[in-house]
C-alpha positions as protocol buffer text, in pm:
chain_id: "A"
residue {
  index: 1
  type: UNK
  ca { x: -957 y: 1484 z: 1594 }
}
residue {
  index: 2
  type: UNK
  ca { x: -872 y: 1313 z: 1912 }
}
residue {
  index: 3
  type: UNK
  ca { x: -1186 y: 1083 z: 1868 }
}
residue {
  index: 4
  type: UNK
  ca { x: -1070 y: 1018 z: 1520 }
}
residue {
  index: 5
  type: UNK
  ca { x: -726 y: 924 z: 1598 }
}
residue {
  index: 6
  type: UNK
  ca { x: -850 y: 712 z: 1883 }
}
residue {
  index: 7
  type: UNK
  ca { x: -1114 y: 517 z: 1659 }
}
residue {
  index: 8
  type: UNK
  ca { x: -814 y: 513 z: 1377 }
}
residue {
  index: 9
  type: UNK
  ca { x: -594 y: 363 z: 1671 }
}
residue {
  index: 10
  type: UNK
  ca { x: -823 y: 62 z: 1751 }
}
residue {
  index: 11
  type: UNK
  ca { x: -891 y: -12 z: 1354 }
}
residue {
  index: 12
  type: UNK
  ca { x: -556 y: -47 z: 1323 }
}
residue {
  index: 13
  type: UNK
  ca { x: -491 y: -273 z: 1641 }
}
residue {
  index: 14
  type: UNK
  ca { x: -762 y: -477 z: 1458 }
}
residue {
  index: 15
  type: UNK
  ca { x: -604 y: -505 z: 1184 }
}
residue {
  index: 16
  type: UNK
  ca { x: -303 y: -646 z: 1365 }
}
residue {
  index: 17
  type: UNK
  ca { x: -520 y: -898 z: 1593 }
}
residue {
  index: 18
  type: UNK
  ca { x: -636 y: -1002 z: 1268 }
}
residue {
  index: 19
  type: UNK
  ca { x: -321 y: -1076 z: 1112 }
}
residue {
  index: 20
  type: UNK
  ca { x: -183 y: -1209 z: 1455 }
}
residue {
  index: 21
  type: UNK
  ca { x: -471 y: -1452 z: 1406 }
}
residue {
  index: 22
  type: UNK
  ca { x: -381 y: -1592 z: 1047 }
}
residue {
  index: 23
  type: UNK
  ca { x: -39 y: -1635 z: 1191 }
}
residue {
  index: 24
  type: UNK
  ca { x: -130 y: -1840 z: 1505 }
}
residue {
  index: 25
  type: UNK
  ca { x: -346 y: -2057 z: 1287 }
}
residue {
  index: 26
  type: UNK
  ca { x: -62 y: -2168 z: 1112 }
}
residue {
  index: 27
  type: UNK
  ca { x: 69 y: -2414 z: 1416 }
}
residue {
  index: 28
  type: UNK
  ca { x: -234 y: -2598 z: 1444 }
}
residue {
  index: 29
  type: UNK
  ca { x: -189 y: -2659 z: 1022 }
}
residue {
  index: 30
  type: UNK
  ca { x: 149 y: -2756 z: 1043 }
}
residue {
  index: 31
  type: UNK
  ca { x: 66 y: -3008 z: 1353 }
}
residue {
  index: 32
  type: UNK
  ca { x: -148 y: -3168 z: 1140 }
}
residue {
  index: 33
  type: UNK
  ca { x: 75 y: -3197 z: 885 }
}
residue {
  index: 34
  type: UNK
  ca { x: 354 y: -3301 z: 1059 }
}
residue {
  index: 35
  type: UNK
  ca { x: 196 y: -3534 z: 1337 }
}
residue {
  index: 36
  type: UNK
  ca { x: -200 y: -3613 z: 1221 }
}
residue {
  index: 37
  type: UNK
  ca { x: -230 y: -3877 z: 1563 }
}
residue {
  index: 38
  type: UNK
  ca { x: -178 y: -3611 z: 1756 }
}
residue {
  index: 39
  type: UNK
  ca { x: -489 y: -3415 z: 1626 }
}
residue {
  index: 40
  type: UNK
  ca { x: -700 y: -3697 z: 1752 }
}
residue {
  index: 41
  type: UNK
  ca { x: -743 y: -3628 z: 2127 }
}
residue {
  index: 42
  type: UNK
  ca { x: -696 y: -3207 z: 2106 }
}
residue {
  index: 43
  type: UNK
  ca { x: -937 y: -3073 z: 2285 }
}
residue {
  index: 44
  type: UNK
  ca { x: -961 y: -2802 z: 2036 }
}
residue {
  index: 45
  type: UNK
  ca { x: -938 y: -3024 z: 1731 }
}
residue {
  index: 46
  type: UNK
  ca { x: -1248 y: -3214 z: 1919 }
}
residue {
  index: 47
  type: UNK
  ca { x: -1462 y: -2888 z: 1949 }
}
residue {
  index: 48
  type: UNK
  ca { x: -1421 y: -2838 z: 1615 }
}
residue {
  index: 49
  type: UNK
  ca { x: -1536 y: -3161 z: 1518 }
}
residue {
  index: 50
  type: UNK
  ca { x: -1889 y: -3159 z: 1706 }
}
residue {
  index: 51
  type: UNK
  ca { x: -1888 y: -2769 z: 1639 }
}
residue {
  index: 52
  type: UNK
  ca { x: -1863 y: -2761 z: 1277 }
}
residue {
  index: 53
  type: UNK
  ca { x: -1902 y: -3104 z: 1190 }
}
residue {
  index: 54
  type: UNK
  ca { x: -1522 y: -3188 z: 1059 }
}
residue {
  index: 55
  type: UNK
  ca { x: -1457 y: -3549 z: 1057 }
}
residue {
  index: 56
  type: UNK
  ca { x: -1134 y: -3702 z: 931 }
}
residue {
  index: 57
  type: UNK
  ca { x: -819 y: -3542 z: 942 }
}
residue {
  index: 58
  type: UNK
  ca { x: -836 y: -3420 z: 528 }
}
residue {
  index: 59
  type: UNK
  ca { x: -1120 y: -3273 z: 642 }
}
residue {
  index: 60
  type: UNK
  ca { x: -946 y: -3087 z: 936 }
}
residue {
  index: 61
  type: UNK
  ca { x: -664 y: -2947 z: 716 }
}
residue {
  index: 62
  type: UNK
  ca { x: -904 y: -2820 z: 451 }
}
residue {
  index: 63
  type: UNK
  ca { x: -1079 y: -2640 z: 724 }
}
residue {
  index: 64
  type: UNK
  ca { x: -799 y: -2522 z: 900 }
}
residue {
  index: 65
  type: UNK
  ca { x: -653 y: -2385 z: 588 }
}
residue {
  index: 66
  type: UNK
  ca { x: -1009 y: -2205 z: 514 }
}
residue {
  index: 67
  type: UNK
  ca { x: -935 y: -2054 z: 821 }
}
residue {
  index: 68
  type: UNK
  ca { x: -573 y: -1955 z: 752 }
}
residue {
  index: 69
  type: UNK
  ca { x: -674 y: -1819 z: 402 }
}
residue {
  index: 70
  type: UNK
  ca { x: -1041 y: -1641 z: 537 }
}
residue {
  index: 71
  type: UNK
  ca { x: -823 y: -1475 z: 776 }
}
residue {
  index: 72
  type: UNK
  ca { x: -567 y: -1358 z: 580 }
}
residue {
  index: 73
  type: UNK
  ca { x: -834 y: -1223 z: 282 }
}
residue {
  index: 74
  type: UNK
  ca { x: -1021 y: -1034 z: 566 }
}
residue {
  index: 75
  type: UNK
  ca { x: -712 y: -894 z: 716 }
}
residue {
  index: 76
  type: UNK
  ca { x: -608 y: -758 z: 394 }
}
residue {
  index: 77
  type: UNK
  ca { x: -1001 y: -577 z: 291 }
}
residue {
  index: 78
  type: UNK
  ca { x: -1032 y: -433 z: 610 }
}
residue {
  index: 79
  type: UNK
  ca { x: -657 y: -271 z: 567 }
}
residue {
  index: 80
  type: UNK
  ca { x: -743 y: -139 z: 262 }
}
residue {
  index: 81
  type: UNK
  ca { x: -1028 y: 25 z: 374 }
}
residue {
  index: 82
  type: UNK
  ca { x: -889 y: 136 z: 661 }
}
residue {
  index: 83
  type: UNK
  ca { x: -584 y: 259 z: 497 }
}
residue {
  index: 84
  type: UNK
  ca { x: -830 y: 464 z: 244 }
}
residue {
  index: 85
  type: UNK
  ca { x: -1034 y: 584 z: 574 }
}
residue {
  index: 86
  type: UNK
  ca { x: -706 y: 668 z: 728 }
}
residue {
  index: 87
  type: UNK
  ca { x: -534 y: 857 z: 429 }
}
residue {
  index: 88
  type: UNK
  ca { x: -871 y: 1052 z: 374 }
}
residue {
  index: 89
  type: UNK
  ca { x: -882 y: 1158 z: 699 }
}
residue {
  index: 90
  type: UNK
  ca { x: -548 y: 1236 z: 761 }
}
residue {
  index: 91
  type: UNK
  ca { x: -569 y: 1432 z: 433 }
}
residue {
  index: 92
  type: UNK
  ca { x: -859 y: 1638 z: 610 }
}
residue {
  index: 93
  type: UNK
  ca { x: -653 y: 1727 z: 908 }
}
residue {
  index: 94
  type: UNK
  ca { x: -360 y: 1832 z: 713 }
}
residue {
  index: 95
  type: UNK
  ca { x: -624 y: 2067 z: 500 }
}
residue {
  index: 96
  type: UNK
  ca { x: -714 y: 2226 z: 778 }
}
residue {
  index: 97
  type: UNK
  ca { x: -369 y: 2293 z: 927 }
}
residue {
  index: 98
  type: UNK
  ca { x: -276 y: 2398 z: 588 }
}
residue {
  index: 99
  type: UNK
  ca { x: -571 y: 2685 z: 633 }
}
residue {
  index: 100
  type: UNK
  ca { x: -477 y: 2784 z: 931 }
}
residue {
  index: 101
  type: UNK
  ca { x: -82 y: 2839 z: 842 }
}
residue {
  index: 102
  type: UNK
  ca { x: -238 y: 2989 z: 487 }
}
residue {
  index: 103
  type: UNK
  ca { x: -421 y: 3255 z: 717 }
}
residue {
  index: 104
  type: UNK
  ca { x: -125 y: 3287 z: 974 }
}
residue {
  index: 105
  type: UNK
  ca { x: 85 y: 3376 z: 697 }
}
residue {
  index: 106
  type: UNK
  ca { x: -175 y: 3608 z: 536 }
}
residue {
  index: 107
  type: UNK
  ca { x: -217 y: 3800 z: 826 }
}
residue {
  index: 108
  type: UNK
  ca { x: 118 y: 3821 z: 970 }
}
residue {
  index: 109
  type: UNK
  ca { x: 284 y: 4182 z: 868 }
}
residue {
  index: 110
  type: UNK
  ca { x: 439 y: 4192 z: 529 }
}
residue {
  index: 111
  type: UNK
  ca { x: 819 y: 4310 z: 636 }
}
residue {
  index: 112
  type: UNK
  ca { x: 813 y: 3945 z: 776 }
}
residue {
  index: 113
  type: UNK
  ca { x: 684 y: 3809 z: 464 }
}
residue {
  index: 114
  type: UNK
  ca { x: 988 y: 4019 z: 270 }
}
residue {
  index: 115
  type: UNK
  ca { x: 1264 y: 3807 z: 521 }
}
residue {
  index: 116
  type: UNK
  ca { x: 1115 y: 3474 z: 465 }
}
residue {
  index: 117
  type: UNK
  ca { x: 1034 y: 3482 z: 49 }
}
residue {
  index: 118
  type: UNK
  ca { x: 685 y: 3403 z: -89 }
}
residue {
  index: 119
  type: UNK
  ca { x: 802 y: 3021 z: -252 }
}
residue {
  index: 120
  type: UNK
  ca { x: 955 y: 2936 z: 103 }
}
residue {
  index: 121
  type: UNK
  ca { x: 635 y: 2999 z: 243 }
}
residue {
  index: 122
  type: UNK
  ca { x: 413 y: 2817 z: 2 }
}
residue {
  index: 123
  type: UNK
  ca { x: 678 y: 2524 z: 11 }
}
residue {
  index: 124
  type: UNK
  ca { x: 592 y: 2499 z: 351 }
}
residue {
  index: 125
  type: UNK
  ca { x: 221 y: 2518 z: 353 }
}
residue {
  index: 126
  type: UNK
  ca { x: 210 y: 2262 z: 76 }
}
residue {
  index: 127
  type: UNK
  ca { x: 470 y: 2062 z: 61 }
}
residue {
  index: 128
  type: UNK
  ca { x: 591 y: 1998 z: 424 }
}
residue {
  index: 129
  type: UNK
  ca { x: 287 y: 1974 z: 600 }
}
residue {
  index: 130
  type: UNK
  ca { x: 174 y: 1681 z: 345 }
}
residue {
  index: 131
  type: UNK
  ca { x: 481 y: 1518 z: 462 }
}
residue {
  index: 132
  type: UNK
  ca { x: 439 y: 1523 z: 802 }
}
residue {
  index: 133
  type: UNK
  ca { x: 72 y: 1476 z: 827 }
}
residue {
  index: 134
  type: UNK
  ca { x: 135 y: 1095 z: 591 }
}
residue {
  index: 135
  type: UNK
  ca { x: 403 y: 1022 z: 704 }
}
residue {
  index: 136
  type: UNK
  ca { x: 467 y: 1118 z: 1079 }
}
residue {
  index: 137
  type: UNK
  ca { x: 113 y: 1056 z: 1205 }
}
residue {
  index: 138
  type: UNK
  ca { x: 34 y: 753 z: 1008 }
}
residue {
  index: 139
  type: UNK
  ca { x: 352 y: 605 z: 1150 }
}
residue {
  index: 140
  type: UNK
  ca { x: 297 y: 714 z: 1464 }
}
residue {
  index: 141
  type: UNK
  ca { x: -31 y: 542 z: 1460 }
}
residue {
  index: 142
  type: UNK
  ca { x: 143 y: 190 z: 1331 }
}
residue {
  index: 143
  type: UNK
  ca { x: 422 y: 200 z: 1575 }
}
residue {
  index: 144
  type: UNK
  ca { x: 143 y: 264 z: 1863 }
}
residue {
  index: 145
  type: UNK
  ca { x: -87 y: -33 z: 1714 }
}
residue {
  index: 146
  type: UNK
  ca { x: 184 y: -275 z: 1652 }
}
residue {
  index: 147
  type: UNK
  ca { x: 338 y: -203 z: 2030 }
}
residue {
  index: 148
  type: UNK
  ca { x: -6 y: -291 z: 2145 }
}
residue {
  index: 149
  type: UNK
  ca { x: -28 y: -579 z: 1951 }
}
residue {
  index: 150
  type: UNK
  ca { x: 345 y: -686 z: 2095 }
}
residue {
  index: 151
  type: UNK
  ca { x: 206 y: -701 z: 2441 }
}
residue {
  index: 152
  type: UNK
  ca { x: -104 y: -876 z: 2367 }
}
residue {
  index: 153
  type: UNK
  ca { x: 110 y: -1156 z: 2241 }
}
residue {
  index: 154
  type: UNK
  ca { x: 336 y: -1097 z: 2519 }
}
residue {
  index: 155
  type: UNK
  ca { x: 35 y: -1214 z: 2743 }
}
residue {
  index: 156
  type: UNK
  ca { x: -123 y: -1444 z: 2564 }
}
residue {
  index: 157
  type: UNK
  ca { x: 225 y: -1610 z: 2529 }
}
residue {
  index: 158
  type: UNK
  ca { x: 285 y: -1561 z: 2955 }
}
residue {
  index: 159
  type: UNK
  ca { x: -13 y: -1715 z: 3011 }
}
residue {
  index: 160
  type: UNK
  ca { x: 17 y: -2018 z: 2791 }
}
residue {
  index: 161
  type: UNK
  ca { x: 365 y: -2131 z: 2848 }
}
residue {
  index: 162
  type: UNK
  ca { x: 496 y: -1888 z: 3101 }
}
residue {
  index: 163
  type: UNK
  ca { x: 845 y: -2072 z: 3147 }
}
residue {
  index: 164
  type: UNK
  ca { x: 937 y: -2014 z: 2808 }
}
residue {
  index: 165
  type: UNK
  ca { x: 840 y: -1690 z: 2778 }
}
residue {
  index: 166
  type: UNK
  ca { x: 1046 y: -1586 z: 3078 }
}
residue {
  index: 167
  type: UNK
  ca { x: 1357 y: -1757 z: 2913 }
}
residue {
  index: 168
  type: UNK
  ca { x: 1282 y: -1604 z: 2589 }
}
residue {
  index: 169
  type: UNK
  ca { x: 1283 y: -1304 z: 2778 }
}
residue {
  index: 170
  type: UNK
  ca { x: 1603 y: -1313 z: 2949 }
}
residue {
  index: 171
  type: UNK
  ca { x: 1770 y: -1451 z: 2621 }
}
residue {
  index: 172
  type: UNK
  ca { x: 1670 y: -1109 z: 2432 }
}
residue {
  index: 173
  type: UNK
  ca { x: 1778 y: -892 z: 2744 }
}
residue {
  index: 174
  type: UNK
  ca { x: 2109 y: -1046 z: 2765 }
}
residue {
  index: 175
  type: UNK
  ca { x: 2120 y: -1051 z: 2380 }
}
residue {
  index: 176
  type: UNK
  ca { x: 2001 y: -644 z: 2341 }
}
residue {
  index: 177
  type: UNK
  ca { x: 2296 y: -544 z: 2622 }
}
């Protein structure tokens, strides 16, 4: 399951880079909105223009917001089929510890099965290990994602305006003490 959980892993950081992207593509639309001169001589608003053939700035926001809402609808079908490949398989893993606690328990001497009670036992098998196999393991896997996600921005965000993100910085390390 290691492979599994590492191929889960990197779904789900996609899944995050993809919704970090429909988020990021919201400046560019607001610029335009706000400020459509300033679109003019962007470099990137000029690739985009001999690229894909947008001319005009109308033209630009109705691509740009093709691009917000593409992004987003993506985002969202790959999450649902990732969340359906990651509940299935999840579901598989907990089967299988379920089996092997089933055959712990069915082999393990019966004045120990007198002590703990028959409807403790099954409780356990099928009630707790569902819990923590959906809930502890797929969180696990989110928290990891989303941390990875947190640092990509991190650098993208030190490389691009590097003053500001060492302010930014400091202001949440003086705010968190």
């Amino acid at each position: 399951y290691q492979i599994k959980l590492l191929y889960m892993l990197v779904l789900s950081f996609m899944i995050n880079l993809l919704e970090f992207l429909s988020i990021v593509l919201v400046f560019p639309f607001i610029m335009i909105m706000v400020n459509p001169g300033r679109v003019v001589n962007n470099p990137i608003a000029i690739f985009v223009e001999q690229h894909f053939h947008v001319h005009g700035i109308n033209n630009m926001i109705i691509f740009i917001g093709s691009l917000i809402a593409g992004a987003i609808i993506i985002k969202d079908i790959y999450s649902i089929l990732i969340q359906y490949w990651q509940s299935k398989m999840i579901s598989q893993w907990g089967l299988e510890v379920k089996e092997k606690m089933l055959e712990y328990f069915l082999y393990s001497p019966y004045e120990s099965d007198l002590q703990r009670g028959n409807n403790n036992i099954m409780n356990k098998i099928t009630v707790k290990i569902d819990d923590v196999m959906q809930y502890f393991v797929s969180k696990v896997i989110s928290f990891i994602s989303n941390s990875f996600v947190i640092l990509f921005v991190f650098l993208v965000l030190t490389f691009m305006l590097p003053l500001y993100t060492i302010l930014a910085v400091l202001f949440f390390a003086i705010a968190g003490s």
